[in-house]
């Protein structure tokens, strides 16, 4: 008796299980008693901006429209269905993958369905020839999604399924440029490498007109800050929470905390601190350049550049692999950069007021195709979005190392300079530098002329620079035993080993050399900073100081035929 009861219960279970497993949403119109008719092509389901595949997390517009321009319908339902996959907890059954969210675009015409998941239906049974709703694509890894539509002309005549009213779309597996390639955890390159990395801004009113700040002098980029590091170190990556340092960079374009956080990890997964000067009004498109070193342990590079003003948006690339699978260093790569969201501020536009995100969210791509009209990305697809910047990574040279050398202990002293200015090479032993093609001591220098200056090995090959000259004496006013003023120093653009614009009366070649506008924009050749020294506050000293300063100015000579560079030659106390 008990066995019969068990068999009946088991039979009922399999019937119910089969019905639940094959359950499908009933999209029948309210009050309809007749079965659906076969679609005749007069109504069509369309996905606006559809390019054969969907971009994860992208917001799309789904449309039902009459193809003949005259037909109308009263009811509809649009549903999203995910592909079936084996249940990881029970491989004998299947579960549906997440299909994304369907949501109304206009609450007067559409509402969430209370009959079906991931569906919207008509809000009123009025005649209409077209309807639009939003579909938020699922995150990556959810495979294909089927969008289905039901269209009802009246209670007795309605259509569903069929090619005009059903479409299956799968994830676009192509990745934007700034999504990192697969990591090479088994990097076996013994030689070390030196790379040049440059960032060029593209953000402007012409390229990104939607919601661009009204005052053109406000937008700017933060300094580019980054690291060359090992696979165990993470500065930032999608899906994780940002540090206070990266929060400051993303929200305020302030890099101080982030630099401190990186310096604390030198020797613990970090080899080189990367930093390059940020640019603002009238210089947004000027390149910023830095140099960094890599080895078989520290073969990844991560950088970040803040956008200001913005809620918490930044550009960059994370854990970018330089050690290729064939165990050679990547020669060169150019990457288009698109905004990331740090997850700390919920503003929707560049100049939104601070709205702290609580609890803090993880790093993610800034939402594209936003349905908020205040967003710079309102109804803009990622594939149609102009990049906000471009990153160029180039291999400069390699340094031979034997594979048995303990490179792990040979950490580089990190550079905190805004641009590569002085030779700040690794503390690890290096082979002698090969002769630079910019050094040519055999060129005639004239009687008593100065020899060509050595190029700074950290400057680029396209735009070689001399090393910085010594700082000038601190010049200013002595007040209360302290001299508060400024000191300055110079360096020179090199062309064929000749220091252009450096005065040498015997060097007839210098005045004939020209430096490209690109190189002048890339490197500063003059630097000034505040200084403070002890001094004696008496008239004799002041007279002597003034006399020395006067004589120094008199001795300063200018090349005939060249412009007077007042910003370098005038009193260091002059503001410019």
XYZ file of C-alpha atoms in Angstrom:
576
model
C 0.000 0.000 0.000
C 2.748 2.415 0.988
C 4.711 1.550 -2.127
C 1.708 2.371 -4.326
C 1.286 5.723 -2.593
C 4.987 6.471 -3.143
C 4.687 5.636 -6.824
C 1.688 7.945 -7.200
C 3.508 10.773 -5.431
C 6.585 10.216 -7.603
C 4.432 10.214 -10.739
C 2.768 13.494 -9.719
C 6.194 14.973 -8.965
C 7.503 14.211 -12.446
C 4.355 15.627 -14.038
C 4.628 18.836 -12.033
C 8.389 19.012 -12.576
C 7.928 18.640 -16.325
C 5.260 21.315 -16.390
C 7.396 23.722 -14.333
C 10.524 23.039 -16.375
C 8.690 23.697 -19.619
C 6.626 26.593 -18.240
C 6.399 29.535 -20.541
C 4.897 32.945 -19.884
C 1.284 33.288 -21.076
C 1.203 36.478 -23.142
C -2.443 36.080 -24.178
C -4.287 39.438 -24.271
C -6.738 40.111 -21.467
C -10.176 38.708 -22.346
C -8.946 36.773 -25.405
C -10.452 33.319 -25.950
C -9.070 32.531 -29.391
C -5.568 31.170 -30.100
C -2.910 33.429 -31.597
C -2.841 33.971 -35.347
C 0.233 33.506 -37.474
C 2.135 36.840 -37.874
C 1.449 38.402 -41.257
C 4.426 40.811 -41.222
C 2.430 43.997 -40.569
C 4.022 44.360 -37.096
C 7.700 43.992 -36.360
C 9.919 43.855 -33.260
C 13.064 46.006 -33.627
C 16.088 46.586 -31.416
C 17.429 50.096 -32.029
C 21.219 50.317 -32.368
C 21.424 46.555 -32.809
C 24.584 45.397 -34.579
C 24.095 41.596 -34.685
C 25.096 41.257 -31.013
C 24.549 43.078 -27.731
C 27.145 44.839 -25.610
C 26.899 43.728 -21.957
C 25.176 46.228 -19.627
C 24.248 48.409 -22.608
C 20.854 50.137 -22.571
C 18.859 49.577 -25.776
C 15.501 50.764 -27.095
C 13.101 47.996 -28.163
C 10.351 48.961 -30.581
C 7.166 47.442 -31.980
C 6.155 49.240 -35.147
C 3.684 48.828 -37.994
C 5.544 48.089 -41.221
C 2.777 49.277 -43.552
C 2.384 52.682 -41.906
C -1.383 52.267 -41.411
C -2.014 49.260 -39.144
C -2.652 49.823 -35.435
C -2.793 47.667 -32.317
C -4.327 48.019 -28.853
C -2.356 45.566 -26.720
C 1.206 44.285 -26.567
C 3.723 42.530 -24.369
C 7.509 42.426 -24.763
C 9.493 39.805 -22.837
C 13.168 38.893 -22.463
C 14.102 35.235 -22.051
C 17.559 33.902 -21.225
C 19.139 30.763 -22.633
C 18.861 27.576 -20.631
C 21.938 26.054 -19.028
C 22.608 23.125 -16.660
C 21.991 23.957 -13.024
C 25.432 23.950 -11.332
C 23.801 22.510 -8.198
C 21.943 19.791 -10.091
C 23.237 18.969 -13.597
C 20.076 16.951 -14.334
C 17.945 20.076 -14.512
C 18.316 23.342 -16.379
C 17.938 26.947 -15.302
C 17.472 30.148 -17.268
C 20.310 32.631 -17.541
C 19.638 36.257 -16.656
C 18.146 38.038 -19.725
C 18.553 41.624 -18.542
C 15.802 44.054 -17.572
C 12.846 45.234 -19.635
C 11.447 48.535 -18.354
C 8.852 51.072 -19.545
C 10.038 54.164 -21.337
C 6.816 56.137 -20.921
C 4.588 55.097 -17.945
C 1.492 56.377 -19.756
C 1.886 53.785 -22.525
C 3.682 50.842 -20.856
C 3.961 49.224 -17.419
C 5.686 46.254 -15.839
C 3.752 43.055 -16.391
C 2.326 41.342 -13.302
C 1.955 38.077 -15.250
C 5.448 37.504 -16.605
C 8.995 38.108 -15.403
C 11.236 40.473 -17.399
C 8.212 41.783 -19.338
C 6.272 44.979 -19.969
C 2.766 45.386 -21.409
C 0.374 48.117 -22.450
C -0.776 50.583 -19.799
C -3.976 51.368 -21.706
C -5.851 49.584 -24.506
C -5.694 52.523 -26.915
C -4.907 52.338 -30.595
C -1.255 52.889 -31.475
C 1.046 52.248 -34.414
C 4.356 52.062 -32.490
C 5.629 51.566 -28.953
C 9.111 51.831 -27.391
C 10.522 50.361 -24.161
C 14.009 49.971 -22.675
C 16.048 46.785 -22.458
C 19.124 46.761 -20.212
C 21.385 44.006 -21.556
C 22.690 41.521 -18.965
C 26.296 41.535 -17.702
C 28.921 39.609 -19.595
C 28.770 35.834 -19.404
C 24.977 35.458 -19.815
C 25.070 34.182 -23.371
C 22.156 34.761 -25.729
C 18.823 36.469 -25.017
C 15.545 36.022 -26.881
C 13.201 39.014 -27.127
C 9.555 38.087 -27.803
C 6.619 40.317 -28.614
C 2.864 39.837 -28.532
C 0.725 42.275 -30.555
C -3.070 42.406 -30.268
C -5.280 44.264 -32.735
C -8.267 43.352 -30.531
C -9.375 40.593 -28.157
C -9.966 38.147 -30.995
C -6.987 38.888 -33.280
C -3.487 38.743 -31.822
C -0.044 37.560 -32.867
C 3.078 36.246 -31.135
C 6.366 34.614 -32.033
C 7.545 34.179 -35.599
C 10.499 36.038 -37.103
C 8.912 39.504 -37.216
C 8.060 39.369 -33.497
C 10.975 37.317 -32.113
C 14.701 37.926 -32.212
C 17.633 36.136 -30.607
C 20.769 38.144 -29.889
C 24.019 37.006 -28.334
C 26.763 38.774 -26.410
C 29.318 40.777 -28.358
C 32.575 39.116 -27.362
C 34.656 41.916 -28.828
C 36.288 44.059 -26.139
C 36.996 47.808 -26.080
C 40.653 48.784 -26.415
C 41.055 49.603 -22.745
C 39.934 46.165 -21.539
C 43.081 44.238 -20.626
C 44.185 41.193 -22.598
C 44.627 37.826 -20.938
C 47.445 37.749 -18.398
C 50.602 35.743 -18.964
C 51.242 34.222 -15.548
C 54.213 32.256 -16.892
C 56.299 35.142 -18.229
C 59.817 33.799 -18.862
C 61.562 36.854 -20.330
C 64.958 37.287 -18.709
C 65.721 40.662 -20.288
C 64.276 43.783 -18.684
C 62.596 46.502 -20.727
C 62.128 50.258 -20.722
C 58.831 51.636 -22.033
C 57.523 55.044 -22.975
C 53.863 55.654 -22.189
C 52.016 58.739 -23.395
C 48.457 59.939 -22.904
C 46.748 62.303 -25.357
C 43.384 63.826 -24.460
C 40.486 63.894 -26.925
C 37.688 65.193 -24.665
C 36.312 68.478 -26.032
C 33.093 70.297 -26.875
C 33.457 69.177 -30.501
C 33.976 65.479 -29.784
C 31.613 65.167 -26.780
C 29.055 67.988 -27.056
C 26.345 66.365 -24.898
C 26.304 68.129 -21.472
C 29.862 69.431 -21.948
C 30.676 72.006 -19.204
C 29.556 75.485 -20.194
C 32.853 77.141 -19.204
C 35.576 75.843 -21.514
C 38.384 76.634 -19.063
C 37.030 74.258 -16.372
C 37.489 70.762 -17.941
C 40.897 69.183 -17.415
C 42.640 65.875 -16.954
C 44.371 64.896 -13.743
C 47.987 63.824 -13.831
C 48.408 60.347 -15.259
C 49.368 58.066 -12.362
C 50.167 54.389 -12.606
C 52.551 51.534 -11.919
C 54.465 48.720 -13.506
C 53.746 45.793 -11.245
C 53.443 42.055 -10.689
C 50.343 39.911 -11.150
C 49.750 39.888 -7.376
C 49.286 43.679 -7.168
C 46.003 45.429 -8.017
C 45.742 49.215 -8.242
C 42.193 49.107 -9.618
C 40.131 46.688 -11.643
C 36.446 46.322 -12.599
C 34.364 44.656 -9.916
C 36.455 45.851 -6.961
C 36.176 48.817 -4.583
C 38.551 51.731 -5.140
C 40.948 53.066 -2.508
C 40.786 56.567 -1.052
C 43.591 57.569 -3.401
C 41.753 56.518 -6.545
C 38.541 58.060 -5.157
C 40.324 61.434 -4.922
C 41.670 61.058 -8.457
C 38.245 60.189 -9.897
C 36.230 62.814 -7.990
C 38.652 65.734 -7.638
C 41.532 65.012 -10.087
C 43.852 64.957 -7.038
C 46.608 62.339 -7.235
C 48.509 62.896 -3.966
C 46.913 60.083 -1.941
C 47.140 57.637 -4.817
C 50.859 58.322 -5.253
C 51.408 57.753 -1.529
C 49.511 54.459 -1.678
C 51.673 53.306 -4.593
C 54.955 54.332 -2.951
C 54.048 52.278 0.123
C 53.917 49.190 -2.118
C 57.293 49.665 -3.819
C 59.123 46.383 -3.364
C 55.843 44.620 -2.645
C 54.559 44.045 -6.160
C 55.355 47.541 -7.492
C 58.459 48.368 -9.492
C 57.915 51.851 -10.986
C 55.629 54.710 -10.078
C 54.403 56.271 -13.325
C 53.444 59.934 -13.369
C 52.900 62.428 -16.191
C 51.552 65.961 -16.135
C 47.822 66.525 -16.653
C 46.554 69.245 -18.985
C 43.639 71.665 -18.994
C 42.233 74.559 -20.991
C 43.857 75.089 -24.401
C 46.231 72.178 -23.768
C 43.735 69.324 -23.454
C 45.133 67.710 -26.581
C 48.787 67.983 -25.563
C 50.492 64.654 -24.889
C 51.735 63.691 -21.413
C 54.657 61.305 -21.300
C 56.397 59.082 -18.746
C 58.987 56.292 -18.686
C 58.783 53.027 -16.773
C 60.671 49.734 -16.460
C 59.471 46.129 -16.507
C 60.924 42.679 -15.839
C 59.769 39.056 -15.752
C 58.035 39.622 -12.401
C 56.705 43.157 -12.936
C 55.362 42.773 -16.471
C 51.954 44.473 -16.067
C 51.095 48.169 -16.292
C 48.118 50.026 -14.795
C 47.365 53.739 -15.171
C 44.493 56.089 -14.307
C 43.611 59.632 -15.413
C 40.804 61.565 -13.732
C 38.203 63.558 -15.667
C 37.346 66.907 -14.083
C 34.612 67.892 -13.600
C 32.810 64.566 -13.229
C 31.023 62.625 -10.482
C 33.701 59.921 -10.184
C 34.757 59.112 -13.726
C 38.257 58.314 -14.888
C 40.155 56.873 -17.825
C 42.818 54.213 -17.808
C 43.841 50.660 -18.360
C 44.360 48.037 -15.688
C 46.709 45.041 -15.533
C 47.725 45.463 -19.162
C 50.013 42.628 -20.187
C 53.364 43.521 -21.776
C 54.892 40.027 -21.684
C 53.529 38.245 -24.735
C 52.792 34.532 -24.931
C 55.875 33.910 -27.070
C 57.949 35.465 -24.256
C 58.834 38.663 -26.060
C 58.115 42.195 -24.934
C 55.201 43.965 -26.594
C 56.694 46.349 -29.155
C 53.963 48.972 -29.397
C 50.257 49.438 -28.772
C 47.768 52.316 -29.021
C 44.603 52.133 -26.932
C 41.412 54.205 -27.105
C 40.150 55.078 -23.617
C 36.533 55.288 -22.430
C 35.235 56.385 -19.012
C 35.137 54.115 -15.951
C 32.929 54.726 -12.905
C 34.709 54.548 -9.535
C 31.461 53.706 -7.717
C 31.756 56.482 -5.118
C 29.411 59.183 -6.486
C 25.945 58.788 -8.004
C 25.931 61.919 -10.167
C 24.793 61.519 -13.776
C 26.485 64.467 -15.511
C 29.875 66.188 -15.492
C 28.762 68.981 -13.162
C 26.310 67.067 -10.974
C 26.407 67.978 -7.260
C 28.226 65.497 -5.033
C 25.924 62.563 -4.278
C 27.863 59.995 -2.270
C 27.111 56.407 -3.262
C 26.220 54.421 -0.146
C 27.190 51.735 0.148
C 30.151 52.250 -2.145
C 29.881 50.475 -5.476
C 32.498 48.578 -7.442
C 34.403 49.926 -10.437
C 32.366 49.514 -13.613
C 31.990 51.027 -17.029
C 30.089 54.329 -17.014
C 26.530 53.514 -18.113
C 26.149 54.031 -21.824
C 22.842 54.713 -23.618
C 21.554 56.243 -20.403
C 17.833 56.959 -20.224
C 18.562 60.123 -18.192
C 18.573 63.166 -20.490
C 21.055 64.922 -18.185
C 23.678 62.279 -18.836
C 26.434 62.930 -21.402
C 25.728 59.403 -22.651
C 21.980 59.781 -23.178
C 21.000 57.367 -25.963
C 24.639 56.944 -27.037
C 25.988 53.445 -27.697
C 29.541 52.519 -26.754
C 30.318 51.666 -30.372
C 29.283 55.186 -31.412
C 31.051 56.992 -28.569
C 34.162 58.991 -29.365
C 37.108 58.016 -27.123
C 37.997 60.443 -24.320
C 41.716 59.882 -24.704
C 44.368 57.732 -26.286
C 47.174 55.814 -24.619
C 50.333 54.924 -26.519
C 52.762 52.343 -25.129
C 56.094 51.878 -26.884
C 59.122 49.709 -26.147
C 62.243 51.905 -26.045
C 64.964 49.358 -25.339
C 65.750 46.146 -23.497
C 68.481 45.346 -20.984
C 70.123 41.955 -21.154
C 69.821 39.850 -18.007
C 70.918 36.331 -17.340
C 68.063 34.102 -16.278
C 69.765 33.119 -13.046
C 69.940 36.717 -11.815
C 67.720 37.449 -8.827
C 65.773 40.241 -10.433
C 63.167 40.113 -7.696
C 65.488 41.991 -5.375
C 66.445 44.636 -7.901
C 63.687 47.161 -7.380
C 63.657 50.483 -9.183
C 63.630 53.715 -7.250
C 60.246 55.156 -8.259
C 60.166 58.475 -10.086
C 57.742 61.104 -8.893
C 58.552 63.586 -11.673
C 55.698 64.750 -13.843
C 57.683 64.052 -17.017
C 60.872 62.102 -17.593
C 63.448 64.777 -16.757
C 66.463 63.279 -15.087
C 68.117 59.921 -15.363
C 66.478 57.991 -12.550
C 67.619 54.541 -13.522
C 67.168 51.357 -11.545
C 69.339 50.539 -8.601
C 69.873 47.190 -10.303
C 73.106 46.781 -12.272
C 72.781 47.621 -15.933
C 75.005 47.202 -18.905
C 76.812 50.275 -20.254
C 74.585 52.406 -22.431
C 75.257 52.202 -26.127
C 76.376 55.505 -27.691
C 73.405 57.762 -28.339
C 72.761 58.790 -31.902
C 72.180 62.288 -30.514
C 75.752 62.501 -29.229
C 78.225 63.321 -31.992
C 81.448 64.704 -30.517
C 83.112 64.692 -33.932
C 80.968 67.593 -35.141
C 82.935 70.857 -35.174
C 82.069 73.102 -32.278
C 84.152 76.097 -33.268
C 87.158 77.454 -31.472
C 86.569 77.339 -27.780
C 82.934 76.287 -28.307
C 81.080 74.049 -25.912
C 80.808 70.329 -26.661
C 77.347 68.971 -27.470
C 75.322 68.124 -24.365
C 74.500 64.545 -23.529
C 70.872 63.563 -24.097
C 68.802 62.604 -21.101
C 68.351 58.823 -21.562
C 64.821 59.119 -20.173
C 63.649 61.518 -22.888
C 62.065 60.147 -26.043
C 63.954 59.393 -29.226
C 61.691 61.698 -31.225
C 62.215 64.606 -28.846
C 65.616 64.289 -27.142
C 66.326 66.684 -24.289
C 69.486 67.608 -22.446
C 69.690 66.911 -18.751
C 68.524 69.684 -16.445
C 71.097 72.357 -15.659
C 71.919 73.350 -12.080
C 69.358 75.365 -10.129
C 69.927 79.093 -10.050
C 70.617 80.765 -6.672
C 67.515 81.557 -4.646
C 66.583 85.136 -5.488
C 64.106 87.290 -3.652
C 63.653 89.700 -0.764
C 65.323 89.211 2.624
C 62.740 89.757 5.344
C 63.280 88.970 9.019
C 66.341 86.826 8.386
C 64.658 84.701 5.709
C 64.902 85.068 1.957
C 61.648 84.037 0.298
C 61.886 83.841 -3.460
C 62.274 81.604 -6.467
C 64.946 79.561 -8.167
C 64.930 78.260 -11.705
C 66.700 75.875 -14.023
C 66.739 75.097 -17.738
C 67.274 72.285 -20.158
C 67.427 72.306 -23.932
C 65.924 70.554 -26.908
C 68.595 68.623 -28.804
C 68.736 68.394 -32.575
C 71.619 66.312 -33.938
C 73.278 66.590 -30.539
C 73.105 70.390 -30.547
C 71.378 72.237 -27.712
C 68.921 74.520 -29.506
C 68.391 77.969 -27.960
C 71.401 77.541 -25.671
C 73.738 80.478 -26.120
C 77.235 79.570 -27.262
C 78.982 82.344 -29.248
C 81.258 79.809 -30.977
C 78.492 77.393 -31.918
C 77.176 78.647 -35.238
C 74.966 75.571 -35.703
C 72.560 76.189 -32.822
C 70.752 79.166 -34.319
C 70.013 77.187 -37.484
C 68.313 74.270 -35.728
C 64.538 74.155 -35.300
C 62.451 72.248 -32.765
C 59.042 70.896 -33.784
C 55.893 72.225 -32.123
C 55.129 68.680 -30.984
C 58.374 68.451 -29.013
C 57.911 71.912 -27.528
C 54.460 70.902 -26.311
C 55.674 67.548 -25.013
C 58.548 68.775 -22.847
C 59.010 71.857 -20.701
C 62.451 73.433 -20.980
C 62.123 75.803 -18.045
C 61.177 75.097 -14.467
C 60.723 77.436 -11.512
C 59.994 76.697 -7.872
C 59.717 78.562 -4.602
C 62.735 78.584 -2.301
C 63.587 79.721 1.195
C 67.011 80.499 2.658
C 68.471 82.185 5.699
C 69.866 85.663 5.067
C 71.274 88.723 6.840
C 68.820 91.593 6.815
C 71.149 94.605 6.487
C 71.611 97.223 3.819
C 75.149 96.171 2.850
C 74.049 92.635 2.125
C 71.019 93.852 0.231
C 73.182 96.168 -1.854
C 75.629 93.345 -2.544
C 72.786 90.997 -3.445
C 71.241 93.554 -5.764
C 74.634 94.175 -7.328
C 75.186 90.437 -7.921
C 71.701 90.109 -9.376
C 72.253 93.106 -11.624
C 75.564 91.784 -12.854
C 74.050 88.370 -13.484
C 71.380 89.986 -15.650
C 73.922 92.056 -17.544
C 75.996 88.949 -18.262
C 72.986 87.096 -19.677
C 73.419 87.098 -23.459
C 70.841 86.488 -26.142
C 71.471 84.926 -29.526
C 71.182 87.622 -32.202
C 68.035 87.216 -34.230
C 66.142 85.234 -31.586
C 63.257 86.448 -29.455
C 63.702 87.809 -25.946
C 62.388 85.061 -23.684
C 61.226 87.329 -20.883
C 59.637 84.595 -18.790
C 63.074 83.094 -18.214
C 65.201 86.195 -18.068
C 63.056 88.577 -16.057
C 63.144 88.745 -12.284
C 62.169 85.399 -10.780
C 59.755 87.311 -8.566
C 57.657 88.246 -11.591
C 54.440 86.197 -11.796
C 53.664 84.515 -15.075
